Coordinates of C-alpha atoms and ligand atoms in Angstrom, one line a residue:
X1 CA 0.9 -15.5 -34.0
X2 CA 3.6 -15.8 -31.8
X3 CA 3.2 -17.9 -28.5
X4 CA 4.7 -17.7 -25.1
X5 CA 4.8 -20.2 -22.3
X6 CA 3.5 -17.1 -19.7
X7 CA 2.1 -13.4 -20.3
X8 CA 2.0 -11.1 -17.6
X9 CA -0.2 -8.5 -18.4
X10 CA 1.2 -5.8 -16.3
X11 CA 4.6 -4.7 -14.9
X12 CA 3.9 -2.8 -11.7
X13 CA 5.9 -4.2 -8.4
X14 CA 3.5 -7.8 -9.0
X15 CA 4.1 -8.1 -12.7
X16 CA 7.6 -7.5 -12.0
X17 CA 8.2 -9.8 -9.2
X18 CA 6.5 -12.8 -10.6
X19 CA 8.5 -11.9 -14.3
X20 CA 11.8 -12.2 -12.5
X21 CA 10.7 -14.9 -10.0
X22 CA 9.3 -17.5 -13.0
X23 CA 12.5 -16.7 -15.1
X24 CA 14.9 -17.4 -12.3
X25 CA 12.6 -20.7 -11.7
X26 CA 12.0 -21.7 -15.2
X27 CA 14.5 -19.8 -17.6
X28 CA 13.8 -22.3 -20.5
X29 CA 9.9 -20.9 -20.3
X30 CA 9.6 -17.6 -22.7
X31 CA 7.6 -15.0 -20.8
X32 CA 6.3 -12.0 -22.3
X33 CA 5.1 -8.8 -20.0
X34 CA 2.9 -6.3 -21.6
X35 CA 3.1 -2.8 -20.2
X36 CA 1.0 0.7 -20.9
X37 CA 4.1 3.1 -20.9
X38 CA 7.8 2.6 -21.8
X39 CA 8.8 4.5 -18.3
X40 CA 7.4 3.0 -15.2
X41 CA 7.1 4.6 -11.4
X42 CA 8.2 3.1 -8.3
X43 CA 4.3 3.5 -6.9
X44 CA 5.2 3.9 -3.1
X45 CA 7.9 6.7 -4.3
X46 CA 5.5 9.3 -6.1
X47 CA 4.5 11.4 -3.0
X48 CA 8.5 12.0 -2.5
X49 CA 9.1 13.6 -6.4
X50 CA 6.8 16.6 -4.7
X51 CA 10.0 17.5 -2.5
X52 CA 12.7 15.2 -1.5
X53 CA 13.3 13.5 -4.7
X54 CA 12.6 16.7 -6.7
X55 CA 12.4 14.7 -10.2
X56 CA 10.2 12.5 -11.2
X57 CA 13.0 10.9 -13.1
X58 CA 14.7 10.3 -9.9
X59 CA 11.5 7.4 -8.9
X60 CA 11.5 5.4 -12.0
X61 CA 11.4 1.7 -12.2
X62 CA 11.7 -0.4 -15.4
X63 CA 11.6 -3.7 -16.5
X64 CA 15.6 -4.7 -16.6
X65 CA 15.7 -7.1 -14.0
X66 CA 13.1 -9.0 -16.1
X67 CA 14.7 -8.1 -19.5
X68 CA 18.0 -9.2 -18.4
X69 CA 17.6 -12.7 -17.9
X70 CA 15.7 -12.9 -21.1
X71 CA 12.2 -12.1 -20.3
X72 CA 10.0 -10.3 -23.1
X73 CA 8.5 -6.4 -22.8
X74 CA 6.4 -4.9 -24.6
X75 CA 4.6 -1.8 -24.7
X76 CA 1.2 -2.0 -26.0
X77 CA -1.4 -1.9 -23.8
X78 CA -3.9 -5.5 -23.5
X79 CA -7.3 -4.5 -24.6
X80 CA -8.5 -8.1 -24.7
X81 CA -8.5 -11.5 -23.0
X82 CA -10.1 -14.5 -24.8
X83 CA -9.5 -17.1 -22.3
X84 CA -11.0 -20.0 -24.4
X85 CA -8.9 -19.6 -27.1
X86 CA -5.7 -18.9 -25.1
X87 CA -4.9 -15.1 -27.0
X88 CA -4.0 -11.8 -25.1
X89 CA -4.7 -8.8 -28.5
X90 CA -3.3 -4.9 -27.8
X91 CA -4.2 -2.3 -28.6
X92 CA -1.9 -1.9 -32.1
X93 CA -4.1 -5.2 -32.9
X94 CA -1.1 -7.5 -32.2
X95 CA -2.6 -11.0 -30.7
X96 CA -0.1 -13.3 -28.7
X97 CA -1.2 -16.8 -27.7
X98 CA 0.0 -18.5 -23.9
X99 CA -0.3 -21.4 -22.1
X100 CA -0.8 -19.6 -18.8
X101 CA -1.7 -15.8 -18.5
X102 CA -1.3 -13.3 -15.2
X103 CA -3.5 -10.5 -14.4
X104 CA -1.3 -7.9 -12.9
X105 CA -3.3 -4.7 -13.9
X106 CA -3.4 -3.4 -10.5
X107 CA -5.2 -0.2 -9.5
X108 CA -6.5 3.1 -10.2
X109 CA -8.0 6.1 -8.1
X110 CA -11.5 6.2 -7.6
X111 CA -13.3 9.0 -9.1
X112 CA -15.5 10.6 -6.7
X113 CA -18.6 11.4 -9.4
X114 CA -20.7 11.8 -6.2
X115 CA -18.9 15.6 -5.5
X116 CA -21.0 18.0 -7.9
X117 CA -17.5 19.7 -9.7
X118 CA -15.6 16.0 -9.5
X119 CA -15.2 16.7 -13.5
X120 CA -13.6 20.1 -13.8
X121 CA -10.1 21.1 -15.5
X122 CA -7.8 21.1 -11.8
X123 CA -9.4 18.1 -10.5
X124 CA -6.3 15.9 -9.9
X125 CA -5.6 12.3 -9.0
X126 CA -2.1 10.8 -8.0
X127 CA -2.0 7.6 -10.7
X128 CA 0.6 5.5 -11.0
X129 CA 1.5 6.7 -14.4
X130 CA 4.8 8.3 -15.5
X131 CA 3.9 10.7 -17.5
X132 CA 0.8 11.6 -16.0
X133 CA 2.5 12.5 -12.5
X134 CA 5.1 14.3 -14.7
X135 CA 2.5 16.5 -15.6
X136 CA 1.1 17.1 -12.1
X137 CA 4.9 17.5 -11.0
X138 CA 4.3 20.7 -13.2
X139 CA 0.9 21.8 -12.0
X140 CA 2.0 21.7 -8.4
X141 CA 4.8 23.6 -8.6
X142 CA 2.7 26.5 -11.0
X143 CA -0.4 26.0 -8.3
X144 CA 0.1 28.4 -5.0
X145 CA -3.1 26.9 -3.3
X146 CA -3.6 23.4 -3.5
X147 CA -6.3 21.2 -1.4
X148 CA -6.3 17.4 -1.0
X149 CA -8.9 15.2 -0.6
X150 CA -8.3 12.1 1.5
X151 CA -6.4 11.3 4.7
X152 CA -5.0 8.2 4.2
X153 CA -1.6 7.5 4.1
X154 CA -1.2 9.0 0.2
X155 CA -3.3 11.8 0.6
X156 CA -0.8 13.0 4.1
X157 CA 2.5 11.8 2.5
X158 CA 1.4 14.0 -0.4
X159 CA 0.3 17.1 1.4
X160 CA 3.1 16.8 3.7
X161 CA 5.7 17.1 -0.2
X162 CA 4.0 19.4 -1.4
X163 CA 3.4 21.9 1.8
X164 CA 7.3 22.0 2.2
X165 CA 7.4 24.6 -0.1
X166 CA 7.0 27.6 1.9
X167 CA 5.1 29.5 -1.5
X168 CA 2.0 26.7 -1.4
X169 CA -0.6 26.8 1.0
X170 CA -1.9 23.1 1.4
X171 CA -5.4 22.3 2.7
X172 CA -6.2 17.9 3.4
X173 CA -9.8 17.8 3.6
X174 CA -10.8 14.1 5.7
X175 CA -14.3 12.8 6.6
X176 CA -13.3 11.2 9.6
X177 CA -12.5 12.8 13.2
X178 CA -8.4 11.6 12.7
X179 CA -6.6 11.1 9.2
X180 CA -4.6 7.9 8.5
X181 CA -7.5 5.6 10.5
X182 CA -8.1 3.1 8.1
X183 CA -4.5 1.9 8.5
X184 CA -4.2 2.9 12.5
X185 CA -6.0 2.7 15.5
X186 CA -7.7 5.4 17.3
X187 CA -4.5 6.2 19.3
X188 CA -1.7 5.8 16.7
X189 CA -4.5 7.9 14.2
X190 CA -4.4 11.1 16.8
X191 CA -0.7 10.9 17.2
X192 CA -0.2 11.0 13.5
X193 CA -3.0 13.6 12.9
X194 CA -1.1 16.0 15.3
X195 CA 2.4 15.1 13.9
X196 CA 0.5 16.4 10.5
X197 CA -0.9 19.7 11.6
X198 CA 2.6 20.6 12.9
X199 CA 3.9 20.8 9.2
X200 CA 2.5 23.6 6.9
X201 CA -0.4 21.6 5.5
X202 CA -4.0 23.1 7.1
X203 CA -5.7 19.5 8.6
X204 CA -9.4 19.6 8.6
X205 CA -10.5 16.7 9.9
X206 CA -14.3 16.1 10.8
X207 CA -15.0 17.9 7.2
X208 CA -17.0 16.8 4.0
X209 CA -16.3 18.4 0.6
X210 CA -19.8 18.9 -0.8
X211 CA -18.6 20.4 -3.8
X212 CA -15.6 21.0 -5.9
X213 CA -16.4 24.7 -7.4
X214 CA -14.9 26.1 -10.3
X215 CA -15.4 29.3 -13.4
X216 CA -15.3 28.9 -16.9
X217 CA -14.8 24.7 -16.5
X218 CA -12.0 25.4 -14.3
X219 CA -11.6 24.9 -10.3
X220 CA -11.2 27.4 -8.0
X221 CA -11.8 25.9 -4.7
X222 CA -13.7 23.6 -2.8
X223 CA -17.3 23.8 -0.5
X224 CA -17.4 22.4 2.5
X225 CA -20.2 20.6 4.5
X226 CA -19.3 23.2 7.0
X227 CA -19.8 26.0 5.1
X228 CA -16.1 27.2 4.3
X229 CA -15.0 27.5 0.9
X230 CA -11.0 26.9 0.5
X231 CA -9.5 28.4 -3.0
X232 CA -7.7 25.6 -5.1
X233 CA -5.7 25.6 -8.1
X234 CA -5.4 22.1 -8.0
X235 CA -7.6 19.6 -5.7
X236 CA -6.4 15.9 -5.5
X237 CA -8.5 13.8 -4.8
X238 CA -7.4 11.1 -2.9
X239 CA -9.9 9.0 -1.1
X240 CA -8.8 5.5 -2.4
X241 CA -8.2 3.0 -5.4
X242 CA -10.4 0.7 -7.3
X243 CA -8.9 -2.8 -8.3
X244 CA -8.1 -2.5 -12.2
X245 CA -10.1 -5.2 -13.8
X246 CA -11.8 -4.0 -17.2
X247 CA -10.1 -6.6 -19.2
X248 CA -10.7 -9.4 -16.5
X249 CA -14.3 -8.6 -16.9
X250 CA -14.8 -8.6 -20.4
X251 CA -12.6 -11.7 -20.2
X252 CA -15.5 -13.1 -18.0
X253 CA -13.4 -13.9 -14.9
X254 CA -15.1 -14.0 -11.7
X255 CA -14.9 -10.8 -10.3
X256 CA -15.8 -10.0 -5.9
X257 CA -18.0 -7.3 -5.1
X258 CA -15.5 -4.4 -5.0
X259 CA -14.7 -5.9 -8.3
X260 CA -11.6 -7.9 -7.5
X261 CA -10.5 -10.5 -9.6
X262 CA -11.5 -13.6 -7.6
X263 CA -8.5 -16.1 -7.1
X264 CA -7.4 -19.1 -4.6
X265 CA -4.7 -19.4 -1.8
X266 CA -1.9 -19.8 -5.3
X267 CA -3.5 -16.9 -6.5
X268 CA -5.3 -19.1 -9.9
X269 CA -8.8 -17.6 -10.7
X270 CA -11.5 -20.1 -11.4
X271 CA -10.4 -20.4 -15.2
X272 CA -7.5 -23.3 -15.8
X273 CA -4.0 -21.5 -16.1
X274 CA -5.1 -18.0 -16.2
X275 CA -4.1 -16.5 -12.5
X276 CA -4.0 -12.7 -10.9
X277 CA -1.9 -10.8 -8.7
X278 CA -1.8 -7.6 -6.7
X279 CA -4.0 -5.2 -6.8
X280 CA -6.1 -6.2 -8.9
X281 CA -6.5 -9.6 -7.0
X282 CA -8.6 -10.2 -4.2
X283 CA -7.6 -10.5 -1.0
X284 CA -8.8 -12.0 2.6
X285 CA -7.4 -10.9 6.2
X286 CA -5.6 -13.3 7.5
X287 CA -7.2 -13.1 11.0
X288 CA -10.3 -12.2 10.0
X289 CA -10.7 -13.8 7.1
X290 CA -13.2 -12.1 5.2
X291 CA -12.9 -10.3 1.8
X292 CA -11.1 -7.0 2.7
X293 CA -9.1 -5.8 -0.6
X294 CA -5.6 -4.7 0.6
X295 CA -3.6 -2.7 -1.8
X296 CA 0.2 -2.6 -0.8
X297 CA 2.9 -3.5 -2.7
X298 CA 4.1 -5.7 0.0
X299 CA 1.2 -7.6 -0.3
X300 CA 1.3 -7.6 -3.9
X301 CA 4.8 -8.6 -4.3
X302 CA 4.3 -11.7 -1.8
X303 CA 1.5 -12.5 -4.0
X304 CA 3.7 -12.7 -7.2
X305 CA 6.4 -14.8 -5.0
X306 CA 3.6 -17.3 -4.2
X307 CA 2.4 -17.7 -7.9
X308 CA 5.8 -17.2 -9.5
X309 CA 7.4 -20.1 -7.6
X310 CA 4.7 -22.6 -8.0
X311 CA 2.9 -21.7 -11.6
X312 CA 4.8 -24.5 -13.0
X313 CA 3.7 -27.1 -10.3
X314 CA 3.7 -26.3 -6.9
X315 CA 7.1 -26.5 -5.4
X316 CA 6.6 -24.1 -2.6
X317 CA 3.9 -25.6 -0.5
X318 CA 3.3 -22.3 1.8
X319 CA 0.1 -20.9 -0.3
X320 CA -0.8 -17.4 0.5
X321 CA -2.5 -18.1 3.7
X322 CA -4.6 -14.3 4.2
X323 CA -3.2 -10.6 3.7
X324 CA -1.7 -8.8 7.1
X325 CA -1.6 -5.5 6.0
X326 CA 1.8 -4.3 7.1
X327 CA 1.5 -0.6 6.5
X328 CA 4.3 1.9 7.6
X329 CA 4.6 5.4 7.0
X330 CA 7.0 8.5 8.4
X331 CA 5.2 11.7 8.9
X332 CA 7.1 15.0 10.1
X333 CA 9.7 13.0 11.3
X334 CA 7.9 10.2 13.0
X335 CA 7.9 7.1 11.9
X336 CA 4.6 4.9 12.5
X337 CA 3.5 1.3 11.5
X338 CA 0.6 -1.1 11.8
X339 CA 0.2 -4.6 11.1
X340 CA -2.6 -7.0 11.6
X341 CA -5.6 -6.3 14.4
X342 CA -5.9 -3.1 16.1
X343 CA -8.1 -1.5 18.2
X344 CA -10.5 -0.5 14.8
X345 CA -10.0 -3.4 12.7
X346 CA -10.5 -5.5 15.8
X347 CA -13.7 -4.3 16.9
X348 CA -15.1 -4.2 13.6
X349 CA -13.8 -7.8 12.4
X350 CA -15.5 -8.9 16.0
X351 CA -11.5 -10.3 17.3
X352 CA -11.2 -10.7 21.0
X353 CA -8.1 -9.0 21.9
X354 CA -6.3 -7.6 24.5
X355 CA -3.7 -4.6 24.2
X356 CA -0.3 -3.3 25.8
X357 CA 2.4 -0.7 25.2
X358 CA 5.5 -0.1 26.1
X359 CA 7.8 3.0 25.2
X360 CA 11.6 3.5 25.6
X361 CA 14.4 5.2 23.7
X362 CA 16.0 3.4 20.6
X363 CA 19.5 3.5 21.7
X364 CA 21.2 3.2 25.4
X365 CA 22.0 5.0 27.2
X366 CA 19.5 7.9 25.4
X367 CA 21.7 10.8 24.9
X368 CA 23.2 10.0 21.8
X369 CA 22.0 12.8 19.5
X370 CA 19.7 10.8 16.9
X371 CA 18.1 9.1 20.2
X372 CA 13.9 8.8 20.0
X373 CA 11.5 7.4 21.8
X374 CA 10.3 4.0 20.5
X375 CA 6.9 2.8 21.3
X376 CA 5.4 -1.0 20.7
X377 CA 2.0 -1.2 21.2
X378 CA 1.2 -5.2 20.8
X379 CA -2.0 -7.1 20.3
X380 CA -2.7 -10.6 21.1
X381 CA -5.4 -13.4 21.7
X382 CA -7.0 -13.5 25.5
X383 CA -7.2 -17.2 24.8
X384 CA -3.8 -18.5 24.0
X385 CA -1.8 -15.0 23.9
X386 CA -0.8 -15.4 20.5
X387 CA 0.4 -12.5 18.6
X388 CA -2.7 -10.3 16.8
X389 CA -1.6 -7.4 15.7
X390 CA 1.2 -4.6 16.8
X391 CA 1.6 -0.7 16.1
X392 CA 5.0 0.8 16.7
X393 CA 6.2 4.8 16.3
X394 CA 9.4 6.5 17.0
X395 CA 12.5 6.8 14.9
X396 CA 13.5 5.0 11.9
X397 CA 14.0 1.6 13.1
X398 CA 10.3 0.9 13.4
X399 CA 9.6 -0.3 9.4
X400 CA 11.8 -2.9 10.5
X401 CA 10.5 -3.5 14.3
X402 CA 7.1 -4.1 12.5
X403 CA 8.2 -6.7 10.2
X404 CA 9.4 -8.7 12.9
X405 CA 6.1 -8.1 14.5
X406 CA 4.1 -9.1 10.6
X407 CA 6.2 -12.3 11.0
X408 CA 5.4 -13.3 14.6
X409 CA 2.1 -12.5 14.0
X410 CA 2.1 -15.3 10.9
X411 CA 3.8 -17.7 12.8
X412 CA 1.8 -17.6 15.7
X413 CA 4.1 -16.7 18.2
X414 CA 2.3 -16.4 21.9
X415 CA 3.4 -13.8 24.0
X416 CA 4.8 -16.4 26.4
X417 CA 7.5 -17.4 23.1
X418 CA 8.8 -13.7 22.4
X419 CA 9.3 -13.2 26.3
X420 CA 12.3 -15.7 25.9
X421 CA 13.1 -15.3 22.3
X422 CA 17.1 -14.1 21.9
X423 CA 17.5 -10.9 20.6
X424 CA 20.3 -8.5 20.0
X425 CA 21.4 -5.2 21.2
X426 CA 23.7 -2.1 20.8
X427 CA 24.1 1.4 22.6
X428 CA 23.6 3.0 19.1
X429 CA 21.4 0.8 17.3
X430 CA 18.6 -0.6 19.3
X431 CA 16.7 -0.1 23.3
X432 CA 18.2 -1.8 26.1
X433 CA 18.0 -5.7 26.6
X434 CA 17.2 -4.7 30.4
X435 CA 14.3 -2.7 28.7
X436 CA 13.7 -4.3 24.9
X437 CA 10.8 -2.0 23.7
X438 CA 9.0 -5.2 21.9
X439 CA 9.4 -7.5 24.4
X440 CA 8.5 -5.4 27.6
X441 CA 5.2 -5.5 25.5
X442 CA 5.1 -8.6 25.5
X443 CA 5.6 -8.7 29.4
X444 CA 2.6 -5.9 29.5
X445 CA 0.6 -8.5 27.7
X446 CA 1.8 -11.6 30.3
X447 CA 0.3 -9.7 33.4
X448 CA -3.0 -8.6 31.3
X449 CA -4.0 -12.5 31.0
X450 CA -2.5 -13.4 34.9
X451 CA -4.9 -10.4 35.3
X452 CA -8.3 -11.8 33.9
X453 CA -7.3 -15.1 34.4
Ligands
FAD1 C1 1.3 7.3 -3.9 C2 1.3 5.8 -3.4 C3 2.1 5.4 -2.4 C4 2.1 4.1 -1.9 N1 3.0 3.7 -0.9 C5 3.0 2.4 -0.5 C6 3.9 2.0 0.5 O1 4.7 2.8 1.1 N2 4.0 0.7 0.8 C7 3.2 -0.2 0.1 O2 3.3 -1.4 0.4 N3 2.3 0.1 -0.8 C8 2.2 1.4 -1.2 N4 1.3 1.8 -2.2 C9 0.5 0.8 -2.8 C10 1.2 0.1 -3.9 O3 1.7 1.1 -4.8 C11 0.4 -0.8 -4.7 O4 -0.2 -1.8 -3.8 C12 1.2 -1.5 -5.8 O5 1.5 -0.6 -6.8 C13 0.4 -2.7 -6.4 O6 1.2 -3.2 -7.4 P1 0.6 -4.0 -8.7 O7 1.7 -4.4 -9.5 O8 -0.4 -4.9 -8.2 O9 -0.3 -2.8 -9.4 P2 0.2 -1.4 -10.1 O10 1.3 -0.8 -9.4 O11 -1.1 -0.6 -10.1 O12 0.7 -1.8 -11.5 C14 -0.2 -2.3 -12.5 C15 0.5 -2.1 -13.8 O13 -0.3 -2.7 -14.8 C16 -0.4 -1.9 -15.9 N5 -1.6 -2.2 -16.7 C17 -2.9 -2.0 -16.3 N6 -3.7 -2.4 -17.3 C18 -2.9 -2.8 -18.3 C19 -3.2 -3.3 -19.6 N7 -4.5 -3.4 -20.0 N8 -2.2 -3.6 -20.4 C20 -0.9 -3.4 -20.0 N9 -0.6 -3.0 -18.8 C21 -1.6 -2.7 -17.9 C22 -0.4 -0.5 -15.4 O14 0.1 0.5 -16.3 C23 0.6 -0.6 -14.2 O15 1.9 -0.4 -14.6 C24 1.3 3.2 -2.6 C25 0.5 3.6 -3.7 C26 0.5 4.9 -4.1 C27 -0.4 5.3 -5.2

């Protein structure tokens, strides 16, 4: 049986990162990553092969990174764990033995067996699977009417692909009053809602499906709680992800209640040198604290730096210290992003905060012809003004504007400290420094505590 310092079972964006970052860190270890298909996706990429990238081809990520500096692949997906004896066996019946093993299984849709129909021929999901979103590459462009299930950021990003081809008509079915609001606050959830109805896709918001209906095994539409029925070719469902854990649990790791491989601040589970990554790793807010599973490559990938740097000992003392949640998104045009508290998280994690926004245009003076508006809306503490939480919208520049904020909030920088931080600024690039969009937040946030002081 052949034997290998490390197996990685998985090579999503965590198996991936923490191949590349033990082999860079230990390139006399041998490292073996075992993967379910040859081809792999770039996960945050699939809604974009509906439209803009046209090919599925055109989003694929594989394992050369890893390869080149002499890491191990195979394809042949893990069926079995037995952590006593130290042995990963695949599905051909091919058993490897390792020192230290990585669960980075990550994540697969939920299946809504609650909605009578759920099971019919047409009843889609958006997987991270090559060949599978291959195949609903083809459906969608067959389908004319297609309805997705789910407002969250997948389920928009998806409809919005898909409904830019003027032949589709594109329903998104969401339970809640606004779409995108597990990720947004109440305000940045409205703005977005709107920014969605103004593209082709039919928003109905408020709305249950209570039913997915169908002829002869196959869908034809969906029921509504309201009593509409909407015809369907194809219905996605996508209302979420489930952490991807089977072989963890018949491994007999420790598993949370949403079924979460249960691991430390260095990402190790409870069993010596078997660890887990990603998605299919628990995770627990950094402000609040408490279990809340966060599923974003981001997080996933800063996961596999932690564990891939100090697997071998701990050489970077930083542990992962919580999950932000930096989420950003561009929908119609308009680029939004959250990170940390907001006005819903907030409440519902019980965080005393206080809130101000500021808007400007991202370049000065404002007439140059890419010119937007740029809003930072920043949270903080009412006790010591430290940083919370931030939401910014506008053009492209906020994915980055919101990392600075994910940063600040992780340091702990007060309000007080960004007010005099140095910063810099061009006509074309950024807002004014007379009027620096993140800091006049900042300022917004000063007067608020003078105010209740
Ligand atoms: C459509 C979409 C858009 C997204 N957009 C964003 C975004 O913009 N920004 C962001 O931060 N996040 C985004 N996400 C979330 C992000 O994709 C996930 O958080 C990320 O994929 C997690 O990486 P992972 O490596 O933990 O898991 P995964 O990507 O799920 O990878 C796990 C891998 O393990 C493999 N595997 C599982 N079981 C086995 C087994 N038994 N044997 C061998 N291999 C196995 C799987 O085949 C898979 O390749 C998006 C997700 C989707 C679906």
């Amino acid at each position: 049986m052949k034997k290998f310092d490390v197996i990685i079972i998985g090579a999503g964006p965590s198996g991936m990162v923490v191949g590349t970052t033990i082999k860079m860190q230990n390139p006399e270890k041998s490292v073996l990553m075992i993967k379910e298909e040859d081809k792999g996706l770039v996960p945050c990429g699939i809604p974009y092969v509906f439209n803009r990238l046209a090919t599925v081809d055109k989003n694929v990520m594989g394992t050369k990174p890893f390869s080149d500096i002499s890491g191990t692949v195979i394809v042949d997906p893990a069926v079995d764990a037995d952590l006593a004896k130290k042995t990963v066996t695949c599905k051909s019946g091919d058993t490897y033995a390792f020192d230290k093993l990585i669960f980075a299984t990550g994540s697969t849709p939920i299946i809504p067996t609650f909605i009578p129909g759920y099971d019919l021929d047409g009843v889609q999901y958006i997987r991270k699977s090559y060949s599978y979103i291959k195949q609903l590459k083809d459906k969608t462009d067959e389908a004319k009417n297609i309805v997705i299930v789910g407002g969250g950021f997948i389920g928009a990003e998806v409809a919005e692909e898909i409904a830019s081809n003027a032949d589709k008509t594109v329903s998104l079915i969401e339970s809640q009053p606004y779409c995108f609001n597990r990720a947004f606050s109440g305000e940045l959830s409205r703005i977005a809602t709107d920014k969605l109805r103004e593209t082709r896709v039919n928003v109905h918001t408020s709305t249950l499906v209570k039913e997915v209906s169908g002829e002869n095994g196959k869908v034809t539409g969906v029921k509504l709680d309201n009593g509409k029925h909407i015809k369907a070719d194809i219905v996605i469902m996508s209302i979420g992800y489930k952490p991807n854990t089977d072989v963890a649990r018949k491994a007999g790791l420790e598993l949370n209640a949403e079924g979460a491989i249960v691991v430390d601040n260095f990402e190790r589970t409870s069993v010596k040198d078997v660890c887990a990554i990603g998605d299919c790793s628990q995770t627990k807010g950094f402000i609040t604290g408490r279990t809340d599973n966060i599923m974003l490559a981001s997080t996933a990938t800063a996961e596999a730096r932690v564990l891939g740097y100090n697997l071998f000992g701990v050489i970077i003392k930083r542990c992962f210290v919580g999950t932000l949640g930096v989420f950003s998104t561009e929908i119609n045009g308009l680029s939004m992003a959250a990170a940390g508290v907001n006005e819903n998280n907030g409440r519902e994690g019980n965080i005393k905060f206080i809130s101000s926004e500021f808007s400007d245009f991202n370049t000065h003076p404002a007439g140059f012809s890419d010119t937007s508006k740029l809003t930072v809306k920043l949270y903080a503490s009412p006790s010591d003004g430290s940083i919370l939480g931030g939401e910014v919208w506008g053009g492209k520049s906020v994915g980055e504007i919101i990392n600075i904020i994910g940063l600040a909030i992780q340091k702990r920088v007060t309000i007080f400290e960004l007010v005099s931080y140095q910063i810099g600024t061009h006509p074309l690039l950024t807002s004014p420094p007379t009027k620096y969009v993140l800091i006049k937040a900042a300022e917004g946030l000063i007067n608020k505590l003078k105010a209740i002081a």
